[in-house]
Short mmCIF file of C-alpha atoms in Angstrom, two decimals:
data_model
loop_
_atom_site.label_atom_id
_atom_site.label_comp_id
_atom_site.label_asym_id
_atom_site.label_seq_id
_atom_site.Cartn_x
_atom_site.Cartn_y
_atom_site.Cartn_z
CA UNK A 1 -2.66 -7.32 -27.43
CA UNK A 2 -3.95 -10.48 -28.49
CA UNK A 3 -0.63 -12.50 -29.89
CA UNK A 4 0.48 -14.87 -27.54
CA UNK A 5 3.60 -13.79 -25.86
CA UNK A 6 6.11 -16.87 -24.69
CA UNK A 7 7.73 -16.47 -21.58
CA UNK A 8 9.30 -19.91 -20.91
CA UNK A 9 10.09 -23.27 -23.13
CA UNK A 10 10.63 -24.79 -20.11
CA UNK A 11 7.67 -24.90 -18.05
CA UNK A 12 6.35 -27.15 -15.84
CA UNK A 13 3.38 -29.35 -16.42
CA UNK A 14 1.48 -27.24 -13.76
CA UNK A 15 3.45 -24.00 -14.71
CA UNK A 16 0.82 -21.51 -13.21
CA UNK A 17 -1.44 -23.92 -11.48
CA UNK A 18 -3.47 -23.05 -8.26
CA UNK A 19 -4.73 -19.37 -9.14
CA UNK A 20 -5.09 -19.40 -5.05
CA UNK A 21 -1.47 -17.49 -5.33
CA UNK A 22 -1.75 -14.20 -7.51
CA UNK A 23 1.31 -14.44 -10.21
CA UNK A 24 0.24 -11.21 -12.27
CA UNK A 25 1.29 -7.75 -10.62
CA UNK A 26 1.94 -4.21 -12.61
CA UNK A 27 4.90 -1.98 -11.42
CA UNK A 28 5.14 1.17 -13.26
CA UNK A 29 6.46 0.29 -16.57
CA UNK A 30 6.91 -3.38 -15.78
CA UNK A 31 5.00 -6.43 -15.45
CA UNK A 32 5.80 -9.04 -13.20
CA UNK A 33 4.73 -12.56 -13.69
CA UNK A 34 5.31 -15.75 -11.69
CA UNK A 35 5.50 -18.99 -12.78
CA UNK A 36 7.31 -22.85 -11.91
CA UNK A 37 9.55 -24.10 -14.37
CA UNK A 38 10.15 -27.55 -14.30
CA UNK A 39 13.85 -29.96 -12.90
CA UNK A 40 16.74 -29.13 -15.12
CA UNK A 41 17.28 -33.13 -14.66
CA UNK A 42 14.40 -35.63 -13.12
CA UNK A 43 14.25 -35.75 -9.68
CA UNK A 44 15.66 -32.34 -9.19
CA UNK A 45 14.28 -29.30 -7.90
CA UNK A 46 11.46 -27.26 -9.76
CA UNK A 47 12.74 -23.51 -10.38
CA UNK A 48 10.77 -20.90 -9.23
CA UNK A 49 10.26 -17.84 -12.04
CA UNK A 50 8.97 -14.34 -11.62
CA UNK A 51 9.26 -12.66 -15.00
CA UNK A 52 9.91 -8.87 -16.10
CA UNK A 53 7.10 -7.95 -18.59
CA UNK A 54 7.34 -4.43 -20.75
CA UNK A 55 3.82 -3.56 -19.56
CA UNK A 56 2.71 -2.14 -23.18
CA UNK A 57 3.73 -5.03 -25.63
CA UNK A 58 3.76 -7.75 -23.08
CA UNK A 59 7.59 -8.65 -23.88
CA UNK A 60 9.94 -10.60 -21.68
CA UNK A 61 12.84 -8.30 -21.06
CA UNK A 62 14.27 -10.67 -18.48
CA UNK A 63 13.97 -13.81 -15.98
CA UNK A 64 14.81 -13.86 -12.51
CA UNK A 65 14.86 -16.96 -10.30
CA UNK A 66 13.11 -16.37 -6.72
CA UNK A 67 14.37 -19.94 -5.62
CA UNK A 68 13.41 -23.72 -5.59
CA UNK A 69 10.47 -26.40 -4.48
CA UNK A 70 10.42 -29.99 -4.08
CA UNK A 71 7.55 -30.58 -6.76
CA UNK A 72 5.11 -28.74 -9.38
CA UNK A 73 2.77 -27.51 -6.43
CA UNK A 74 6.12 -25.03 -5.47
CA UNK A 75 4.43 -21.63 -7.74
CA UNK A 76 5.27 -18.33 -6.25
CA UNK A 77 2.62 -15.90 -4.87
CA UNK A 78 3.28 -12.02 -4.90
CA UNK A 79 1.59 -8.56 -4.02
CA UNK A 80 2.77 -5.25 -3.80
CA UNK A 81 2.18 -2.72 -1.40
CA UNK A 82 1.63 1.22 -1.66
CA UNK A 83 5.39 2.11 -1.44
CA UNK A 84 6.12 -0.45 -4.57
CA UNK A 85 8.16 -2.79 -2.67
CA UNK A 86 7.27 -6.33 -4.22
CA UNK A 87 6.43 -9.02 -1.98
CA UNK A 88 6.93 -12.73 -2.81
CA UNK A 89 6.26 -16.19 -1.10
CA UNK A 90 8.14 -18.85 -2.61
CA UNK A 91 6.07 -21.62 -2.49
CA UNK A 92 6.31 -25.54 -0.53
CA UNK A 93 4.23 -28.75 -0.72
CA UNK A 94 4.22 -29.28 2.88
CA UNK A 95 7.35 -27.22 3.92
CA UNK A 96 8.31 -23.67 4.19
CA UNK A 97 7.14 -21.01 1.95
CA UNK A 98 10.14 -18.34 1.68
CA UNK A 99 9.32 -14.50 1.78
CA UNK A 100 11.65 -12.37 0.19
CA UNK A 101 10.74 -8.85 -1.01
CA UNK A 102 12.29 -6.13 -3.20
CA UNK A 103 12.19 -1.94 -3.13
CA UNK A 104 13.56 -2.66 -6.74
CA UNK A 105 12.44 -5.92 -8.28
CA UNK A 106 13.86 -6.23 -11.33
CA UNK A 107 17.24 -6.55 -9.71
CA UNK A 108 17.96 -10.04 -8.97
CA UNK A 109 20.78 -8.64 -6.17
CA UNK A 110 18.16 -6.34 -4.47
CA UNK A 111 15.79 -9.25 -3.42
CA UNK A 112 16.27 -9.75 -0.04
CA UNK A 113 17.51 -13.45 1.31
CA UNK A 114 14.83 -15.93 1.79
CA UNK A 115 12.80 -15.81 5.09
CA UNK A 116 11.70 -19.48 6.11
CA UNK A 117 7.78 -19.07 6.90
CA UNK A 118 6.73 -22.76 8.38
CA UNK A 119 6.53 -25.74 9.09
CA UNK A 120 4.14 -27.59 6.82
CA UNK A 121 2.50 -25.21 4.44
CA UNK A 122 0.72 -25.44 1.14
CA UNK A 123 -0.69 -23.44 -1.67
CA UNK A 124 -0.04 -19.78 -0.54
CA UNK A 125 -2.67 -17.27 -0.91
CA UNK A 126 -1.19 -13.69 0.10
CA UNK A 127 -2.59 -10.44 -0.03
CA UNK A 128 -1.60 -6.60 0.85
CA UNK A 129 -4.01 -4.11 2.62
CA UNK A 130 -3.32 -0.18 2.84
CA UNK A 131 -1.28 0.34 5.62
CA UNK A 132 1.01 -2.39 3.91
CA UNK A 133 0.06 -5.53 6.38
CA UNK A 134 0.48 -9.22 4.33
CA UNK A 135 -2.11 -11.14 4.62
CA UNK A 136 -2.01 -15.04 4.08
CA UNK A 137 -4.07 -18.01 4.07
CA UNK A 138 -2.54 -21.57 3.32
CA UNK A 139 -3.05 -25.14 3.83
CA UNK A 140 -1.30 -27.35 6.84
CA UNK A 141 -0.94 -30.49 6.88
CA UNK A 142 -1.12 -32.12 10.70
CA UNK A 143 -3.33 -35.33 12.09
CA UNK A 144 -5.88 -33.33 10.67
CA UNK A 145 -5.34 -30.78 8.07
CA UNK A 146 -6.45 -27.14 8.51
CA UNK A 147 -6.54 -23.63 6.62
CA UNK A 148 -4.38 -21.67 8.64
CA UNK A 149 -3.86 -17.70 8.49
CA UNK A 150 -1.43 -15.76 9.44
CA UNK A 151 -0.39 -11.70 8.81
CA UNK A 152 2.86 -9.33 8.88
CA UNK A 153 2.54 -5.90 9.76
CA UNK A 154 5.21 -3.43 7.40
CA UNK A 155 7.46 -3.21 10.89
CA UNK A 156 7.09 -6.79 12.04
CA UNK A 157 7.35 -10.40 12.28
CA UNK A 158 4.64 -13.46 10.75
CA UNK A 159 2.53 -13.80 13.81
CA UNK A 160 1.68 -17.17 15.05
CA UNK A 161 -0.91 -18.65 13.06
CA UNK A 162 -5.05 -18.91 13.47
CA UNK A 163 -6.69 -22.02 12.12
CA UNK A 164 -9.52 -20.72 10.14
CA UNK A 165 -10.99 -24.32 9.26
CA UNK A 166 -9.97 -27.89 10.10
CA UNK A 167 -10.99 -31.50 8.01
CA UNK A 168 -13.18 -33.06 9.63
CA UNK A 169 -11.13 -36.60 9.24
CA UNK A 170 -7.91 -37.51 9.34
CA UNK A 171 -5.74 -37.51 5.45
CA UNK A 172 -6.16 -35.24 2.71
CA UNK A 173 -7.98 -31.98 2.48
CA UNK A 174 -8.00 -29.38 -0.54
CA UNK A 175 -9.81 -26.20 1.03
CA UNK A 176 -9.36 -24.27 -2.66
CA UNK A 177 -9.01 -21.37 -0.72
CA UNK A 178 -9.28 -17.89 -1.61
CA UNK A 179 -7.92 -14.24 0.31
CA UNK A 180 -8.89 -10.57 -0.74
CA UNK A 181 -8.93 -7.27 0.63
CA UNK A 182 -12.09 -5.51 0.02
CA UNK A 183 -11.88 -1.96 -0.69
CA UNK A 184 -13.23 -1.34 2.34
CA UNK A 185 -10.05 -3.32 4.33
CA UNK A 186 -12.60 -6.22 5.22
CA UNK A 187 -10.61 -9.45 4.61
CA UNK A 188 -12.76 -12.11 2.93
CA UNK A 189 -11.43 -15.94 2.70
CA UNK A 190 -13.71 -18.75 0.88
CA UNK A 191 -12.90 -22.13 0.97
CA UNK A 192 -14.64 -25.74 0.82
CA UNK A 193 -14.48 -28.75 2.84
CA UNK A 194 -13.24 -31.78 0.16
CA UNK A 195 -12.09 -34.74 1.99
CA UNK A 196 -13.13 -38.65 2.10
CA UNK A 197 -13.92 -40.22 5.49
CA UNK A 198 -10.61 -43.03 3.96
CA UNK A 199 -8.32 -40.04 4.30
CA UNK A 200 -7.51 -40.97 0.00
CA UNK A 201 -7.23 -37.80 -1.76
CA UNK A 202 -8.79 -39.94 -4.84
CA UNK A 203 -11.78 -40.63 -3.16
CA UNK A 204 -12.22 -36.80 -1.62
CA UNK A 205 -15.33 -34.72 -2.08
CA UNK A 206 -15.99 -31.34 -2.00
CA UNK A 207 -18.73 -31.10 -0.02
CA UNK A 208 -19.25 -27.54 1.47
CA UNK A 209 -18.14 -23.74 0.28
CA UNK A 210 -17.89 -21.17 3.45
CA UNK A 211 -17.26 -17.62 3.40
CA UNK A 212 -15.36 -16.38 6.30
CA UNK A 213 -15.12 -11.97 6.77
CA UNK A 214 -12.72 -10.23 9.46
CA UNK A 215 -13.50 -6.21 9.08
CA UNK A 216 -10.66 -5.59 11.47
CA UNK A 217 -7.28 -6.68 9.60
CA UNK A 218 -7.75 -10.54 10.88
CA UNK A 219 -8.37 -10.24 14.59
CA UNK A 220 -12.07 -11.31 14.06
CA UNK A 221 -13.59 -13.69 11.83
CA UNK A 222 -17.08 -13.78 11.20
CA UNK A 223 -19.27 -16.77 8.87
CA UNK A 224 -22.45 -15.08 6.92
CA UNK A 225 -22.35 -12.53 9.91
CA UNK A 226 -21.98 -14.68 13.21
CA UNK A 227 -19.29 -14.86 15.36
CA UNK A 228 -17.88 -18.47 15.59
CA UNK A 229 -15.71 -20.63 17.55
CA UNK A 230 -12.82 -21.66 15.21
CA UNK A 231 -11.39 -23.45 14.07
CA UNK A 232 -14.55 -24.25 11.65
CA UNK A 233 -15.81 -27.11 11.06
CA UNK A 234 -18.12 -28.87 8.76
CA UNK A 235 -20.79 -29.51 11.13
CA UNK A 236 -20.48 -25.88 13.20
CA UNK A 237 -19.61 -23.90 9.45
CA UNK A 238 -22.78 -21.61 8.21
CA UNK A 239 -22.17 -22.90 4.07
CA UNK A 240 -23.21 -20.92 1.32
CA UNK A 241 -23.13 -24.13 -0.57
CA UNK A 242 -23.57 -28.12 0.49
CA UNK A 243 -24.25 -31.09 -0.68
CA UNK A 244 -23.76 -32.94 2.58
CA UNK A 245 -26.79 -34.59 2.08
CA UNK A 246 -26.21 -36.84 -0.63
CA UNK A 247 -22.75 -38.96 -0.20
CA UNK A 248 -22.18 -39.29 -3.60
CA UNK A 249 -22.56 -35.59 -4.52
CA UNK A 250 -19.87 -33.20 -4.75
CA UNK A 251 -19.15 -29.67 -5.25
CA UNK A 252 -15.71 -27.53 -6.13
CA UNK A 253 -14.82 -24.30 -5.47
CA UNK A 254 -12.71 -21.31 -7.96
CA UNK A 255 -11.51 -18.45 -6.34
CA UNK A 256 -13.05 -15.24 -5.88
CA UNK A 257 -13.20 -11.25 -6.45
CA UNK A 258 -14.61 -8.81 -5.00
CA UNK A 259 -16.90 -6.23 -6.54
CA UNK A 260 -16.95 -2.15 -5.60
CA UNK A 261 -19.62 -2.83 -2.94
CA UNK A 262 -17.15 -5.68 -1.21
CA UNK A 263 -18.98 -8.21 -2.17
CA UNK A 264 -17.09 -11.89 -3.03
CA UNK A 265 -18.45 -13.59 -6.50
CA UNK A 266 -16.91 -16.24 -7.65
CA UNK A 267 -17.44 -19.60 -9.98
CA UNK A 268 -18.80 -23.08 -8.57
CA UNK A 269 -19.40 -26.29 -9.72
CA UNK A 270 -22.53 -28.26 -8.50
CA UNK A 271 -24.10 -31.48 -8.19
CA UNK A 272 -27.95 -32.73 -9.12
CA UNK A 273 -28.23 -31.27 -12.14
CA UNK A 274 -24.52 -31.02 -12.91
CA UNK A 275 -23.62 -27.64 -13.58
CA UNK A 276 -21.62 -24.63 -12.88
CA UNK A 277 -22.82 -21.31 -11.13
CA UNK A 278 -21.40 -18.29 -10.34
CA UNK A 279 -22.04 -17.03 -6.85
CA UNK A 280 -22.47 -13.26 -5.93
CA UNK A 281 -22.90 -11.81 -2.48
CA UNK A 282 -25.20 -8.58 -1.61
CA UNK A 283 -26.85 -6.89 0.80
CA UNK A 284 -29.55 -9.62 0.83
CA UNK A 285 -27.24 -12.71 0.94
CA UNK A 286 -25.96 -15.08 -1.72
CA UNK A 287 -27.48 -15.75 -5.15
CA UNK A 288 -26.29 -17.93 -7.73
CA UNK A 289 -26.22 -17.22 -11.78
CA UNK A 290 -26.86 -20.25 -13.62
CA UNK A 291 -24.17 -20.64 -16.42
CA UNK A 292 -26.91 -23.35 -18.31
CA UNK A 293 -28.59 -19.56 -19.08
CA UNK A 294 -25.63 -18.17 -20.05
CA UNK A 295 -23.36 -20.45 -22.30
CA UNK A 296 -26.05 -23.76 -22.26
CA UNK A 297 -23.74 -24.57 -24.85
CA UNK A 298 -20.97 -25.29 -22.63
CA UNK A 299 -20.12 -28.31 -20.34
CA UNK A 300 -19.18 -25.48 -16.80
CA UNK A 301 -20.07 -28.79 -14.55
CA UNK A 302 -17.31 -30.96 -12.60
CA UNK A 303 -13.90 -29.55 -11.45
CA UNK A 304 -13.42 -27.12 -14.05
CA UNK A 305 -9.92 -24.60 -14.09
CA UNK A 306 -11.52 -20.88 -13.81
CA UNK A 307 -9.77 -17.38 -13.18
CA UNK A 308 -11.89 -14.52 -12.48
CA UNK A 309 -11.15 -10.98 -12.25
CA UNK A 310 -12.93 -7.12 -11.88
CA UNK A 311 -12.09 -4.22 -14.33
CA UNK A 312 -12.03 -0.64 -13.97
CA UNK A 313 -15.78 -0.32 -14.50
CA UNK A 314 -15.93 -2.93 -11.79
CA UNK A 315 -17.82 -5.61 -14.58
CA UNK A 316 -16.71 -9.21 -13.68
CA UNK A 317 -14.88 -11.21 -16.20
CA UNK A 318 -14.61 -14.97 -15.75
CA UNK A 319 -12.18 -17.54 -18.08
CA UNK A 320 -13.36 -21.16 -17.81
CA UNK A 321 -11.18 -23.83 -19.27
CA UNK A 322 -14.06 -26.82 -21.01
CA UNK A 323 -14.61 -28.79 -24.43
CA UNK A 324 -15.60 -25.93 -27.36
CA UNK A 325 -18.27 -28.81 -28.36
CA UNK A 326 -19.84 -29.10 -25.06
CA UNK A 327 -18.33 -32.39 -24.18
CA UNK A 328 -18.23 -32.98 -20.45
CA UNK A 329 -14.55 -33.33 -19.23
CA UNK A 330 -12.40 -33.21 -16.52
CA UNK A 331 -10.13 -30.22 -15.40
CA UNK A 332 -6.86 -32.01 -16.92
CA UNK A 333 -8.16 -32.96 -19.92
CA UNK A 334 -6.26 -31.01 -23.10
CA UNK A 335 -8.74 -30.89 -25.41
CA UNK A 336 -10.19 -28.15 -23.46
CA UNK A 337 -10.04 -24.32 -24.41
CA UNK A 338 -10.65 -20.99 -22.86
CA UNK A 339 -13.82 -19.06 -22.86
CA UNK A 340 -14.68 -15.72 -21.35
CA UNK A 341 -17.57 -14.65 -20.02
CA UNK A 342 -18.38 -10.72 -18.50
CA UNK A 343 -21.27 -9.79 -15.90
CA UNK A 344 -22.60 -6.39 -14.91
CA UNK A 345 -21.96 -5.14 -11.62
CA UNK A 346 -26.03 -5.98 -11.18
CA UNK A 347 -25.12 -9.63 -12.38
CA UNK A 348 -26.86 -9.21 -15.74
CA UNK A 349 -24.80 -11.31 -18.79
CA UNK A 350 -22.59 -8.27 -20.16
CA UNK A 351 -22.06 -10.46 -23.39
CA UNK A 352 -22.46 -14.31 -24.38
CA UNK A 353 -19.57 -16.63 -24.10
CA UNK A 354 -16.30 -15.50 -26.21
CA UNK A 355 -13.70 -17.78 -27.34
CA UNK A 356 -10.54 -16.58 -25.66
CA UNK A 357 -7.62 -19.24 -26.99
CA UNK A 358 -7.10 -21.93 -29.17
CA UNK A 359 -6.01 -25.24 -27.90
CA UNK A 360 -3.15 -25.94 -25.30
CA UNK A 361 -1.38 -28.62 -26.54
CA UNK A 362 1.03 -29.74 -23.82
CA UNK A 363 4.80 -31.19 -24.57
CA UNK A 364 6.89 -33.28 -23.25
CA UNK A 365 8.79 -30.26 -20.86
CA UNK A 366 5.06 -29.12 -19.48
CA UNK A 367 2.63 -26.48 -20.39
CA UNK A 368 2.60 -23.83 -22.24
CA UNK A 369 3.16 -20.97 -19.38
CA UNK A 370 0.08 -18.65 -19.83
CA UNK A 371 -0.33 -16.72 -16.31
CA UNK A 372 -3.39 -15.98 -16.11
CA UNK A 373 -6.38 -13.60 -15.76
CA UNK A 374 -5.95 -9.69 -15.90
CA UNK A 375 -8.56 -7.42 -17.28
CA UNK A 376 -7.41 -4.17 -16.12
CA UNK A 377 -3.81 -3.17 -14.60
CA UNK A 378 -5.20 -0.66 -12.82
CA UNK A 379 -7.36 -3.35 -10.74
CA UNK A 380 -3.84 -5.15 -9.64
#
C-alpha cells in the first residue's frame, strides 16, 4: 500500500504531533487511528479524532469524535488490551486527560463517558501490559515541573501518582518522554532533562537522556540498574547521554522501541560534532550507531521529528523527517521529507537510507494528517 490515503481536510497544524502518545492500533479487521483536528472557528476548541481504518486498503470507513482540548498539544493516546477493549486518553495542555474505553470501538454510543484523570497533565504516553494494567507517563506542570507516572489495574482506579523525574529549575521542561512494555512485562521510560536556568522554554536545552526500568509493573524503578531515590534529578540521574558540560551544547531525545531481548533503541540528536545517533541497549550497556555512517548524506543533527518502530522479524525501522539535499534544518521546517532507515536485530545497517514521501506542503487548515510509523500490525 503505498498511495497516500486522506483521512482528514481538516487537520490541525500539529495533527499527529508528539509520537510520545501511540495513535496507530489494529483491531481485527479495523484500524484505528488518532489524530487532532483543528477549531471549527478561531479560538474554539481543537476536536479530538480517532479514525476507523479497513485494515487491508487503508480506507476511512468512518470518523468518530473522542472529545475536545484547549490547543494543538490536545492528540489522543490509545492501547488495547488482550480482551480487545480499546483504551483512549483524551489529551490536555496542562489539564485533565479523559479516559474513556470501548468493548466495541467503532460505535460512537459504546464509548464509555469521559473519566477526568488530573490536575495538570501533558503529553500522555500510555501503555497496556498482559494482565490488562494501563500504564502512563506524562508531564506536570507545578513550581517545578516533573514526569509523573501513574497505572490502572483492569478492576481499579488511577492510583496516585509517582514522580519519576523533576526540572531542576523552576519554568518549562519538555522530558520527550517515552513508555513500553517489554515482552518480558519490564516497563521501560526514557526521557531528557531540557530546561533553561530563565525558566523560557526558548532558551531550554536538552541536556541529559535517562533510562528508567521497573520489572515489577511500576512499584520499582531502577536507572542503568541502581536503585534510586526519586524523584530524579539531573545531578543524582545515572544518563546514558549528557552534555552538561558544555552550556551551550544540547541534546534531544525521539522515542523508543524495544527489541525481542527487551532492550530500548531509539534515535538522538547530539552536540560537538552535530549529529544524530541511534542508541541501542544490551547486555553490555549502551552503544550508539552513528547515522554520519549510515546516510552521511543526510543532515540527522538538531531537533529532528523521528518515529521508530520493530517488525515481525524484530529488525528496527526508523523514519526521520530532514532536507533530501542534506541541508541542516530545524524540526518545523517544510521543506523537509521522510526517509527510512532499517537495522538488524545485531544493529548492522539492514539497507541504506530510502526515500519514504514526497514533500508535506502544509495549508492554511494545518497538516496533512499522516499518523505515523507502523511496520508490522502484528507488532501493535
Amino acid at each position: 500500500m503505498n498511495e497516500h490515503i486522506l483521512l482528514s481536510t481538516e487537520g490541525s497544524d500539529r495533527g499527529t504531533a508528539y509520537n510520545i502518545s501511540g495513535k496507530i492500533i489494529r483491531r481485527g479487521h479495523r484500524l484505528f487511528v488518532g489524530w487532532l483536528d483543528a477549531a471549527e472557528v478561531r479560538g474554539g476548541a481543537a476536536r479530538i479524532r480517532l479514525g476507523v481504518c479497513d485494515v487491508r486498503t487503508g480506507e476511512l470507513i468512518k470518523t468518530l469524535k473522542l472529545g475536545e482540548g484547549v490547543d494543538n498539544h490536545c492528540g489522543p493516546a490509545i492501547a488495547l488490551d488482550g480482551n480487545g477493549r480499546l483504551h483512549a486518553l483524551v489529551g490536555a495542555h496542562h489539564g485533565d486527560f479523559l479516559y474513556r474505553w470501548s468493548d466495541d470501538p467503532e460505535d460512537q454510543a459504546a464509548w464509555s463517558d469521559p473519566e477526568p484523570v488530573g490536575p495538570h497533565h501533558s503529553y500522555p504516553a500510555l501503555a497496556i501490559d498482559s494482565e490488562g494494567t494501563l500504564h502512563l507517563a506524562y508531564r506536570e506542570k507545578g513550581d517545578r515541573w516533573q514526569l509523573q507516572y501513574t497505572r490502572k489495574h483492569s478492576d481499579g482506579r488511577w492510583q496516585p501518582p509517582v514522580a519519576i523525574a523533576e526540572s531542576p529549575v523552576p519554568g518549562y521542561n519538555h522530558f520527550m518522554h517515552s513508555l513500553t512494555v517489554g515482552p518480558t512485562g519490564n516497563l521501560n521510560l526514557t526521557f531528557q532533562f531540557h530546561y533553561d536556568e530563565s525558566g523560557n522554554a526558548g532558551q531550554c536545552k536538552g541536556k541529559a537522556a535517562v533510562c528508567v526500568r521497573s520489572a515489577d509493573g511500576g512499584d520499582i524503578w531502577t536507572n542503568e540498574g541502581e536503585s534510586s531515590n526519586l524523584p530524579l534529578r539531573v545531578d543524582s540521574a545515572r544518563p546514558f547521554a549528557s552534555c552538561l558540560e558544555n552550556p551551550d551544547h544540547s541534546l534531544r531525545l525521539g522515542t523508543h522501541v524495544v527489541d525481542g531481548n527487551d532492550h530500548p533503541w531509539l534515535f538522538c540528536s547530539l552536540p560537538d560534532p552535530p549529529r544524530g545517533v541511534m542508541w541501542r541497549h544490551t547486555d553490555r550497556g549502551w552503544s550508539e550507531i552513528d547515522l554520519a555512517g549510515v546516510a552521511a548524506q543526510l543532515d540527522t543533527s538538531g531537533g529532528k521529528s523521528t518515529a521508530i518502530s520493530r517488525d515481525a522479524q524484530g529488525r528496527i525501522h526508523l523514519l526521520v523527517g530532514t532536507h533530501p539535499d542534506g541541508t541542516p534544518t530545524g524540526w518545523y521546517d517544510p521543506a523537509m521529507e521522510l526517509f527510512h532507515i532499517a537495522f538488524e536485530r545485531d544493529g548492522s545497517v539492514l539497507s541504506p537510507p530510502r526515500h519514504f514521501c514526497v514533500r508535506a506542503r502544509p495549508t492554511a487548515t494545518g497538516g496533512g494528517v499522516g499518523t505515523g510509523f507502523s511496520t508490522s500490525v502484528k507488532d501493535r
